[in-house]
Coordinates of C-alpha atoms and ligand atoms in Angstrom, one line a residue:
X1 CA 98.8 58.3 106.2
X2 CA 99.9 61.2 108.0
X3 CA 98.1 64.1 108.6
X4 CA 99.8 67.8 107.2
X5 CA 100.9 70.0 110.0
X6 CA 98.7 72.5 109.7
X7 CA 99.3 76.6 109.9
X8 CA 98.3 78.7 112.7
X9 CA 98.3 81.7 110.6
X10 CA 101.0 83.2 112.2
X11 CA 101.8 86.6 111.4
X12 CA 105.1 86.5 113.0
X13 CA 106.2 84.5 110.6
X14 CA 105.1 86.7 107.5
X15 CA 106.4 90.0 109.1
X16 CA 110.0 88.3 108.8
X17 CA 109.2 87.6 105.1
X18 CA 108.1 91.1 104.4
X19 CA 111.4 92.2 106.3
X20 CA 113.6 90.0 104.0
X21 CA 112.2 91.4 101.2
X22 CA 113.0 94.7 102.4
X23 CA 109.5 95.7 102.8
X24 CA 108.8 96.5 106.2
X25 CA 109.6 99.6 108.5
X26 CA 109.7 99.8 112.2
X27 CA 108.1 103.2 113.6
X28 CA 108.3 104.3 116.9
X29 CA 106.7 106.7 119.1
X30 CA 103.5 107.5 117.0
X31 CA 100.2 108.5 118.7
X32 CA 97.4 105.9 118.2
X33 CA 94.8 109.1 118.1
X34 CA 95.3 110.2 114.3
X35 CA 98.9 110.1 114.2
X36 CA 99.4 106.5 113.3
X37 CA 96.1 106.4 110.5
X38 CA 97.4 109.7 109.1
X39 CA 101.0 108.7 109.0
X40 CA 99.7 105.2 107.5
X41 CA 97.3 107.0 104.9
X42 CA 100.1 108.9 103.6
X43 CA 102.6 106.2 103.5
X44 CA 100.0 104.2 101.0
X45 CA 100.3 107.0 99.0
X46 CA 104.0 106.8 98.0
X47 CA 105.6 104.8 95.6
X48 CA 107.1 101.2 96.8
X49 CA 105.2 101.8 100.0
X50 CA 106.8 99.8 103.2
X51 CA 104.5 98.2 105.7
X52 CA 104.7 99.6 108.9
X53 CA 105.0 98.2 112.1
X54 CA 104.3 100.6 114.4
X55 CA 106.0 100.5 118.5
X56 CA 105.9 102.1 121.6
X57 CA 102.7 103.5 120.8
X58 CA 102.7 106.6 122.7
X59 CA 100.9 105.6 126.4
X60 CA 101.0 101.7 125.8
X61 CA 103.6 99.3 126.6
X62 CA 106.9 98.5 124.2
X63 CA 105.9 95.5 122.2
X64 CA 102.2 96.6 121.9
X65 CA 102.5 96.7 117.8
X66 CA 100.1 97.9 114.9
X67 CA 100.8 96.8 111.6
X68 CA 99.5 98.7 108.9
X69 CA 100.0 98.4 105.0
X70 CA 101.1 95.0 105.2
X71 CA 98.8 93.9 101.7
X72 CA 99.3 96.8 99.8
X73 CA 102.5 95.7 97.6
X74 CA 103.0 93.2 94.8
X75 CA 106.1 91.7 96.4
X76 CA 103.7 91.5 99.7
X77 CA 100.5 90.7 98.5
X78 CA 102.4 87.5 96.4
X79 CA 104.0 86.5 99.6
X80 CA 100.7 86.6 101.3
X81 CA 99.2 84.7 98.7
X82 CA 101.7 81.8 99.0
X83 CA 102.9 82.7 95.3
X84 CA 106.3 82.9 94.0
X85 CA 107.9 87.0 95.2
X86 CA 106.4 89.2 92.2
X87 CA 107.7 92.8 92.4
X88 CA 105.9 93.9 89.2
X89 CA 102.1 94.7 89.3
X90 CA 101.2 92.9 85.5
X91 CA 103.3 89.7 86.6
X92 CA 101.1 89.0 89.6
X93 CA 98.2 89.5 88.1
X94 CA 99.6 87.4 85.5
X95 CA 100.3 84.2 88.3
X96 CA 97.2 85.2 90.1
X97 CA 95.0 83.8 86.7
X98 CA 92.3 81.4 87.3
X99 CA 93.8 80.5 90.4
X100 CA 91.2 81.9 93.3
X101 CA 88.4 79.3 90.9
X102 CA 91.1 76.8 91.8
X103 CA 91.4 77.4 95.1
X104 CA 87.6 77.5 95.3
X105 CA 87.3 73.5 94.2
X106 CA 90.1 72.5 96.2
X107 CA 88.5 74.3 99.2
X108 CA 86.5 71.1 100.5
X109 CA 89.5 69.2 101.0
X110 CA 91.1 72.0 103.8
X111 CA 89.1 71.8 106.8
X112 CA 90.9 73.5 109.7
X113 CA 92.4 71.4 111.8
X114 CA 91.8 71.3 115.5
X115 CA 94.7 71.5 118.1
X116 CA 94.7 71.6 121.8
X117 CA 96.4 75.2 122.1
X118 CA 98.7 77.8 120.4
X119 CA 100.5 81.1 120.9
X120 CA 97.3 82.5 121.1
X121 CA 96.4 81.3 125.1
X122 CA 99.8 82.7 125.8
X123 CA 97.4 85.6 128.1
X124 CA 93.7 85.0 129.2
X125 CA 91.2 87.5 130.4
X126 CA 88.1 86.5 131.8
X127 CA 84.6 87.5 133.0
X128 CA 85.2 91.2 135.1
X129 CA 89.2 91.2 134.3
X130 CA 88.6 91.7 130.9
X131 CA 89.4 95.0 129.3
X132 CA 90.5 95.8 125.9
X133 CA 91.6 99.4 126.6
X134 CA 94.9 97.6 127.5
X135 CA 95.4 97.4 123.3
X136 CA 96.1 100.8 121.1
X137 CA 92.8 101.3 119.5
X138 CA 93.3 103.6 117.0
X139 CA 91.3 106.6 116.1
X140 CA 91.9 106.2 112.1
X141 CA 90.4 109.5 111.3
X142 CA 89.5 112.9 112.4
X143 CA 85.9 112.1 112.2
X144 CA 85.6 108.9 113.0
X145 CA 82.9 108.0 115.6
X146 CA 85.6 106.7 117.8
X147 CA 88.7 104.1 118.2
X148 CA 88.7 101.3 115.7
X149 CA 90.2 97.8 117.0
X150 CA 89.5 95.7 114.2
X151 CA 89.8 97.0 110.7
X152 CA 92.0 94.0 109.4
X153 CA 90.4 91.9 111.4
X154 CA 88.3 88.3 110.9
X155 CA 85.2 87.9 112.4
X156 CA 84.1 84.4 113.2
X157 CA 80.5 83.4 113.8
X158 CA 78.3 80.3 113.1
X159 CA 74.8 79.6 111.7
X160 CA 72.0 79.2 113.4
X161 CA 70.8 75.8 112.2
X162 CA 73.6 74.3 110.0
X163 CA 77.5 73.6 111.1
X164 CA 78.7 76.6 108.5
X165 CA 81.3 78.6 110.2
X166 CA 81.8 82.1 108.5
X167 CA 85.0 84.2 108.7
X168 CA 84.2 87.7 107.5
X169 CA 85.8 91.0 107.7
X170 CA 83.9 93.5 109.4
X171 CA 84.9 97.2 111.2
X172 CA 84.8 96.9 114.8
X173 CA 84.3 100.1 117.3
X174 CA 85.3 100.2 120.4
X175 CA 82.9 101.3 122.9
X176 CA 84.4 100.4 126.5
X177 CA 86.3 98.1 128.0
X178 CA 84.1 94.9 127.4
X179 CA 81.7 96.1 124.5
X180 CA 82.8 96.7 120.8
X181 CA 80.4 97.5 118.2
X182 CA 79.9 94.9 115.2
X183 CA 79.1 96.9 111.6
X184 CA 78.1 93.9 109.2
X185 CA 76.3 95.0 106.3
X186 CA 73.0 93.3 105.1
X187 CA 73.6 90.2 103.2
X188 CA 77.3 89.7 104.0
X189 CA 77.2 86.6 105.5
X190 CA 78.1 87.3 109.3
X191 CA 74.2 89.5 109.2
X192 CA 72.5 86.5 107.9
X193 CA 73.6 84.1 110.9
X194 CA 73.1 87.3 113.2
X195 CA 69.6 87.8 111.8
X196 CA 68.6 84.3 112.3
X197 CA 70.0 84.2 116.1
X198 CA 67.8 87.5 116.6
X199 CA 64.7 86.2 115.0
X200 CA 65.1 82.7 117.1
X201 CA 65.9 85.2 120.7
X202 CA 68.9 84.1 120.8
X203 CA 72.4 84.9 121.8
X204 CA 74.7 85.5 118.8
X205 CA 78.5 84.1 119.6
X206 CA 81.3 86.0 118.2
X207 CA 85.2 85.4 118.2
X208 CA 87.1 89.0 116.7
X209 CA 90.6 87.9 115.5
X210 CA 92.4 90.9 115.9
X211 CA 95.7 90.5 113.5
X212 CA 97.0 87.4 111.9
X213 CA 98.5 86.3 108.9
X214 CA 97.4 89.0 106.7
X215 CA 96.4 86.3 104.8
X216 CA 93.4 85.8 107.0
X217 CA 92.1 89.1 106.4
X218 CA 92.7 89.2 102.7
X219 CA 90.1 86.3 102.3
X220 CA 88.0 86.8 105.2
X221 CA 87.2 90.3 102.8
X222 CA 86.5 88.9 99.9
X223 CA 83.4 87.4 98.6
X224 CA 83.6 83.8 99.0
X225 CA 80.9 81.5 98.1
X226 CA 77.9 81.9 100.7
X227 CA 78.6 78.1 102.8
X228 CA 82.1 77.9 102.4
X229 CA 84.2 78.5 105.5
X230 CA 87.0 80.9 104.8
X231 CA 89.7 79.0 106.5
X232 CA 89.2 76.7 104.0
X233 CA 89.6 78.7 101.2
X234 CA 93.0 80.0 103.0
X235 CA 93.7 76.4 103.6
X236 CA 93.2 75.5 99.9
X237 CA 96.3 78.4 99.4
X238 CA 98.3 77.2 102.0
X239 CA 98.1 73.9 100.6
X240 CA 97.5 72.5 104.4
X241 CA 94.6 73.1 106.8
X242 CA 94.7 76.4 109.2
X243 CA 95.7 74.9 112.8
X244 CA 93.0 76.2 114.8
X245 CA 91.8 76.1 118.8
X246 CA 88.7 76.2 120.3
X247 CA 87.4 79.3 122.2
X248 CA 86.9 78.8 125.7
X249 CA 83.6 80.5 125.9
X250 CA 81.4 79.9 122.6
X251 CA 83.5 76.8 121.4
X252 CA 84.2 79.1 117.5
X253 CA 87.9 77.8 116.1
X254 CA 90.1 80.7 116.5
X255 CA 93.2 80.6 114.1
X256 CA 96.1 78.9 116.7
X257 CA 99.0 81.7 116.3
X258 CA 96.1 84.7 116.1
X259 CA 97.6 87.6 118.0
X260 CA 94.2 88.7 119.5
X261 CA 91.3 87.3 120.3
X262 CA 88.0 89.3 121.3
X263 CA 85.4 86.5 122.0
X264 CA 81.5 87.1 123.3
X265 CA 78.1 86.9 122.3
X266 CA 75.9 90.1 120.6
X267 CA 72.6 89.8 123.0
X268 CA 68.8 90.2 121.4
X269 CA 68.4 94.1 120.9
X270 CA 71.4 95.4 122.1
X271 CA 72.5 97.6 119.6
X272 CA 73.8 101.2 119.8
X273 CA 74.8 104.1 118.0
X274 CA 78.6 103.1 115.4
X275 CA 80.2 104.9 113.2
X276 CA 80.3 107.7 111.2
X277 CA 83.7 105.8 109.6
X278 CA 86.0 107.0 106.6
X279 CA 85.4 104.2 104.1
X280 CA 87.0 102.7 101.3
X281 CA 85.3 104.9 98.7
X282 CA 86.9 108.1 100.0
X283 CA 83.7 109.4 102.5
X284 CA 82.5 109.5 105.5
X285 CA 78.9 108.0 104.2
X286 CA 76.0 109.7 106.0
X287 CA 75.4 109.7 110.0
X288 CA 76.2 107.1 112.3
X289 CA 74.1 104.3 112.2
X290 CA 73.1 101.3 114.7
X291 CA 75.0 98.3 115.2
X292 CA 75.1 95.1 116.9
X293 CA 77.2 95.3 120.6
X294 CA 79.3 92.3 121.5
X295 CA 79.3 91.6 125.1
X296 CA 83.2 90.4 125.6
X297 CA 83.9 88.3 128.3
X298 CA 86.8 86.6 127.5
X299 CA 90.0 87.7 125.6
X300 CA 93.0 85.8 124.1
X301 CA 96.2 87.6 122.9
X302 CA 99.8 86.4 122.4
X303 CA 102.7 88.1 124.5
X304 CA 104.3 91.4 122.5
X305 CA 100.7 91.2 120.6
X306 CA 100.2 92.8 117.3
X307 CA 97.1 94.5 115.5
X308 CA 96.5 94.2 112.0
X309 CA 95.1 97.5 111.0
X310 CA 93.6 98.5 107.6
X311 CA 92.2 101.5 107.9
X312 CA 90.0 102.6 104.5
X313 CA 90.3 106.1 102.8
X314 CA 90.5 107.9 99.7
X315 CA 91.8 105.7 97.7
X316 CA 94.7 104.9 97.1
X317 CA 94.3 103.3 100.6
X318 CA 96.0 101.0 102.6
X319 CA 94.1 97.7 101.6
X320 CA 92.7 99.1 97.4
X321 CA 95.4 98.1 95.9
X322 CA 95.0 94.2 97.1
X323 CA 91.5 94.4 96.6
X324 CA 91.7 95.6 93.2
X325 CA 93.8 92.6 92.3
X326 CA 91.7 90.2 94.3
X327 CA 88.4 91.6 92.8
X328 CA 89.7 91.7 89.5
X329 CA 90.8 87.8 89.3
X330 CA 87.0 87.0 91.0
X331 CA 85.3 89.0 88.3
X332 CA 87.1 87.6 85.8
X333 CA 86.5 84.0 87.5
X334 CA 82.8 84.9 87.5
X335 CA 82.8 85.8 83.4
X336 CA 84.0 82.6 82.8
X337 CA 81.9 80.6 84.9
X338 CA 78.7 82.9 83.2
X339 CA 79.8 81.7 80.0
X340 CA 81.1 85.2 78.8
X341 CA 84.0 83.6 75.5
X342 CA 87.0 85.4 74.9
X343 CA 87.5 87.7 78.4
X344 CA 91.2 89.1 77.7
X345 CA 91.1 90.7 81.3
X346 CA 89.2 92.8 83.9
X347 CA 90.2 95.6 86.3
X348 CA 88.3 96.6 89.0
X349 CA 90.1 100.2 89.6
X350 CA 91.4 101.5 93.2
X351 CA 89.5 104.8 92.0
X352 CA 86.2 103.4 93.2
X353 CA 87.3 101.3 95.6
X354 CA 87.8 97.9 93.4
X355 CA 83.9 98.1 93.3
X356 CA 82.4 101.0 91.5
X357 CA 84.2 101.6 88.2
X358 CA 85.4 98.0 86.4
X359 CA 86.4 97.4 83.2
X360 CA 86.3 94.2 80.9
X361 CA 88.1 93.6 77.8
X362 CA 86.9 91.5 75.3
X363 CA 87.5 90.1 71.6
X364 CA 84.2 90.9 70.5
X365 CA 82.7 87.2 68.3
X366 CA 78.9 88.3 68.1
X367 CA 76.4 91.0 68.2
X368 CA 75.4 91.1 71.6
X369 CA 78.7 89.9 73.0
X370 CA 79.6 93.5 74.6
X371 CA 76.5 94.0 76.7
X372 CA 76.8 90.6 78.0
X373 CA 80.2 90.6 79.4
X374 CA 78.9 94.5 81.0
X375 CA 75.5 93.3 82.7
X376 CA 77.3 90.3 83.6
X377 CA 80.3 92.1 85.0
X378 CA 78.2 94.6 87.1
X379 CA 75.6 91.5 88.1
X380 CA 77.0 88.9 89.3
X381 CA 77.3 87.6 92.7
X382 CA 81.2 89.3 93.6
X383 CA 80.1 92.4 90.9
X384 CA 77.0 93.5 92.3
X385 CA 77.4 95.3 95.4
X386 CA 77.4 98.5 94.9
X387 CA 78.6 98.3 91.4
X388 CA 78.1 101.4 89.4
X389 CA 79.9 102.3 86.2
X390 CA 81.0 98.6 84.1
X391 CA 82.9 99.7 80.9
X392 CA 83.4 97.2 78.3
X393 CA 86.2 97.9 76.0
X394 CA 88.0 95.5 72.4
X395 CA 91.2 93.6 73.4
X396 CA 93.4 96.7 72.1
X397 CA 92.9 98.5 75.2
X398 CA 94.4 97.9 78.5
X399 CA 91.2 97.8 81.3
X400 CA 94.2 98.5 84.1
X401 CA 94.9 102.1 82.0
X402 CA 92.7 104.2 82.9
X403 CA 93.6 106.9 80.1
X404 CA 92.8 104.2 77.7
X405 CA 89.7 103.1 78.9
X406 CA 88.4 106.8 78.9
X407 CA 89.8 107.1 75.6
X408 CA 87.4 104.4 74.6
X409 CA 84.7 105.6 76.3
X410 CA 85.7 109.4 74.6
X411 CA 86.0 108.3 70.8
X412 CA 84.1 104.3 70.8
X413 CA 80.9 105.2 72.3
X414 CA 77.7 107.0 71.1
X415 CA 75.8 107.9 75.2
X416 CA 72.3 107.6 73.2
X417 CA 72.7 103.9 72.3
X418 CA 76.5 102.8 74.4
X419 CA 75.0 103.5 77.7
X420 CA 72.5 101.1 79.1
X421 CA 71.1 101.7 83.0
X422 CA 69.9 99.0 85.5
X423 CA 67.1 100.9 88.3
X424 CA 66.8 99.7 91.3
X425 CA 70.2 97.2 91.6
X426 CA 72.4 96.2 94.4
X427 CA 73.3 99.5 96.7
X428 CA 74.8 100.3 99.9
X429 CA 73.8 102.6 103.0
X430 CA 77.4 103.4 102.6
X431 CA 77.5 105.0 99.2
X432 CA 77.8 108.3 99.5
X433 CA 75.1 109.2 97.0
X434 CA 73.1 107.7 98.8
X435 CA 71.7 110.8 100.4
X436 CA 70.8 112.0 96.9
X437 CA 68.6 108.7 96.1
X438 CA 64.8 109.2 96.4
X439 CA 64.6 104.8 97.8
X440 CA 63.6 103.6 101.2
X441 CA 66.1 101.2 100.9
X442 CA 69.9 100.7 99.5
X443 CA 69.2 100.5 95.9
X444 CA 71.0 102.4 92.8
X445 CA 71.3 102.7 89.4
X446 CA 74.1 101.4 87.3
X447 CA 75.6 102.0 84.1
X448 CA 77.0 99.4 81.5
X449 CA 79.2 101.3 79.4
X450 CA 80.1 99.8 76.3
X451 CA 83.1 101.4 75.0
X452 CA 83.8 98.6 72.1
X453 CA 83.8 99.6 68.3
X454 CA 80.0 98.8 67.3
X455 CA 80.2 94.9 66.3
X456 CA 78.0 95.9 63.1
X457 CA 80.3 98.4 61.6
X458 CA 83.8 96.9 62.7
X459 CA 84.6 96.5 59.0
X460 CA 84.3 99.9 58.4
X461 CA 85.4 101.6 62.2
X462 CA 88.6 104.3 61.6
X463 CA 92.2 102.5 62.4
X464 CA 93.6 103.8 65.0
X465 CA 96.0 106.2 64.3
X466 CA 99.2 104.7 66.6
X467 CA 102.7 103.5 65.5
X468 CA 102.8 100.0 64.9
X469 CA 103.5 97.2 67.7
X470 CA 106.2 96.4 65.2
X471 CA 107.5 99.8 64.2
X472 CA 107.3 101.0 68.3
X473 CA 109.2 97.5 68.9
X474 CA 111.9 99.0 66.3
X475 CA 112.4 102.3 67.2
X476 CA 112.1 101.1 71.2
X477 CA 115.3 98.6 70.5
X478 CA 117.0 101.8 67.9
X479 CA 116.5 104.2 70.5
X480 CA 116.7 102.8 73.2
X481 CA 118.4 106.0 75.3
X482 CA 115.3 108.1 74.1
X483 CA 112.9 105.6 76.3
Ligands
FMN1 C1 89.7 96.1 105.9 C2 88.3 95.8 105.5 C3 87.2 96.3 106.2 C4 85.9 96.0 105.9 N1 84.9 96.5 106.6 C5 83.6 96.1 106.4 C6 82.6 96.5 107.3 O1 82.8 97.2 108.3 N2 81.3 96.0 107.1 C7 81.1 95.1 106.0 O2 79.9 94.6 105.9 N3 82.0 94.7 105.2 C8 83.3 95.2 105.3 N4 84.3 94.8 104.5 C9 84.0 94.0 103.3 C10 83.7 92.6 103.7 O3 84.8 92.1 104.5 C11 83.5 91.7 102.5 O4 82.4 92.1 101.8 C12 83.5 90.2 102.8 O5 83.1 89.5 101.7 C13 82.5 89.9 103.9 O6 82.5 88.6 104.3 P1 81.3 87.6 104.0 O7 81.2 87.5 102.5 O8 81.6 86.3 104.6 O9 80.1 88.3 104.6 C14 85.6 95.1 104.8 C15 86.7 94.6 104.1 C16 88.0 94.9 104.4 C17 89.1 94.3 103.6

């Protein structure tokens, strides 16, 4: 039996997808400090946004690149997805059904696949030669605690006492020339092996994939199941195992085409001062804060290299809109598998950040059935981090709309018996009420909306007072210069 090839992830190959699709634009000149974030910030903000490829960064070398955008399109995000080219928002969504739970089971089969080398030896630094201040580290944001080198970036680490390999997307600072700063969140699952390496006294080793396939950073920032190895996940999409090499210094599998390659170990108490960051919420949340330093000492990059860059904001930002597709198809994955019936579809808005304002839509069968598919919605394992507002809503309205959903929540709810609160759930240092919180640690409340007709009086609940699908499909096809 022969083996499949394998995929290095290369992100070469993508950008001359995106190009043939028309959906990539070459910029030239811009100035890493501010200039590229705030020309990439407003670009998100257009309609039909390109991805941008940004060269000749002013004071770098030609061929130095940044790409930013690259996930934020339907066309784009199907082709990163390995799905057929959708240009329409509902049709993607549509393909995207049930298929991360089936990429989930198939995920055991796609190990990556060892190879001797790749693209990504093409340069070496090592020991004293290394310095990263030879790449354009953008500073994303006016008051950002300083230049950014990873943002759409994979970090790869490995447990302490068990073979699990995680790939995880996590901000990286960068402090000097050999030293970047690490900003892993308790409980994601790169600061669960970093906790256990600190507790033990030991050395933490870390390999920072600065820009691949964007595919790599669209999975390595999403919730996958705590053991799983995401380049098995992204091997279950590719249908074939990611290609990967080993890194020279801590031996981690580092994707075979990766553009860059930061690899080094975080030592027992050295920490320092990260951050303050914009975020994907739309704030600079609180002070800086501590984070783990990696000690680099060696680094891998391809000729012409390329950063992946994804820098959060106020949403819409550059990587909301793929996250609220992603999210959405997990959470609605996750209902299922909590044995919530009848799920029409869930939208986890861009508004607050595909994490703090999502909305269910249900054919309501039994009493009871509303509040389920809420608690569930804002509790389970890819709902509960800093979940706030769930709103449950009947299969008539659209959870993507949000002028609907607030309609439902205007004219379906009574706030005395429609609004239940959970104390004391799944927070974030990062939330930017968290300041106003009276806990010692990252709790806060959420709210379970449910914004469906009461189950008990449905009989006698007012019609709604709309034109028929019928009598709109009539008049639509009638007049059809009016609309
Ligand atoms: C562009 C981008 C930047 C992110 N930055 C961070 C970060 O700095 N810290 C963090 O803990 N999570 C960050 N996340 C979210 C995590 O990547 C996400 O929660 C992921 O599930 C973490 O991987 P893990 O589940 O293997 O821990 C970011 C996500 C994206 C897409």
């Amino acid at each position: 039996m022969t083996r499949p090839a394998g995929n290095p992830l290369d992100l070469r190959a993508w950008l001359e997808t995106a190009r043939s699709l028309g959906e990539l634009k070459d910029v030239k000149g811009a100035d890493a400090k501010l200039e590229l974030g705030a020309i990439s910030e407003l670009n998100v903000k257009i309609d039909a946004a390109p991805a941008l490829l940004f060269d000749e960064i002013k004071g770098y070398p030609k061929g130095f690149r940044i790409l930013t955008c690259s996930t934020a399109s339907p066309a784009r995000l199907s082709s990163i997805l390995r799905l057929p080219v959708e240009r329409l928002h509902h049709e993607l969504v549509q393909k995207l059904r049930g298929r991360p739970k089936g990429w989930q089971a198939e995920a055991p089969k796609y190990d990556p696949l060892p190879v001797e080398t790749g693209p990504v030896f093409e340069n070496i630094q090592s020991g004293k030669d290394v310095d990263i201040n030879i790449f354009p580290s953008p500073l994303w944001h006016e008051k950002d605690g300083g230049p950014y080198i990873g943002t759409g970036c994979c970090v790869v680490t490995k447990d302490f006492d068990s073979d699990w390999v995680n790939v995880g997307t996590y901000r990286v600072q960068a402090f000097d020339k050999n030293h970047v700063g690490l900003d892993m969140i308790p409980g994601k699952h790169g600061a669960i092996q970093y906790d256990k390496h600190m507790k033990a006294g030991k050395p933490f080793p870390v390999a920072i994939v600065i820009g691949c396939d964007p595919l790599g950073y669209l999975i390595s920032g999403i919730e996958v199941p705590f053991g799983m190895c995401e380049y098995n996940y992204i091997g279950a999409i590719l249908g074939e195992p990611v290609q990967v090499v080993q890194g020279e210094l801590t031996g981690l599998p580092i994707p075979a085409g990766a553009e860059i390659v930061l690899e080094g170990y975080c030592h027992p108490g050295d920490v320092k001062t990260e951050g303050p960051f914009g975020e994907f919420h739309g704030y600079y949340p609180g002070k800086e804060g501590k984070a783990p330093v990696v000690t680099i000492e060696r680094v891998y990059y391809r000729n012409d290299p390329i950063i992946v860059g994804s820098p959060p904001a106020k949403p819409p930002n550059d990587y909301s809109y793929s996250k609220a597709v992603m999210r959405s198809s997990l959470l609605f994955d996750a209902l299922l598998a909590a044995g919530v019936p009848d799920v029409h579809s869930v939208w986890a808005h861009e508004i607050g950040g595909a994490r703090m304002f999502n909305v269910v839509a249900i054919r309501q069968r039994y009493a009871g059935h509303a509040r389920q598919a809420g608690h569930i919605l804002n509790q389970c394992g890819v709902g509960a981090y800093m979940s706030r507002y769930s709103v449950v809503v009947d299969e008539d309205i659209d959870p993507s709309n949000l002028q609907e959903v607030m309609w439902a929540v205007a004219t379906r709810t009574d706030p005395e018996t429609d609004i239940d609160i959970i104390k004391r759930g799944m927070g974030s240092k990062n939330d930017p009420m968290f300041v106003a919180y009276r806990y010692n640690a990252p709790f806060n409340s959420k709210a379970i909306i449910d914004a469906c007709r009461p189950y008990d009086h449905l009989h006698e609940f007012p019609e709604v007072a709309e034109a028929s699908k019928e009598l709109q499909a009539k008049v639509r096809e009638k007049w059809k210069d009016l609309f």
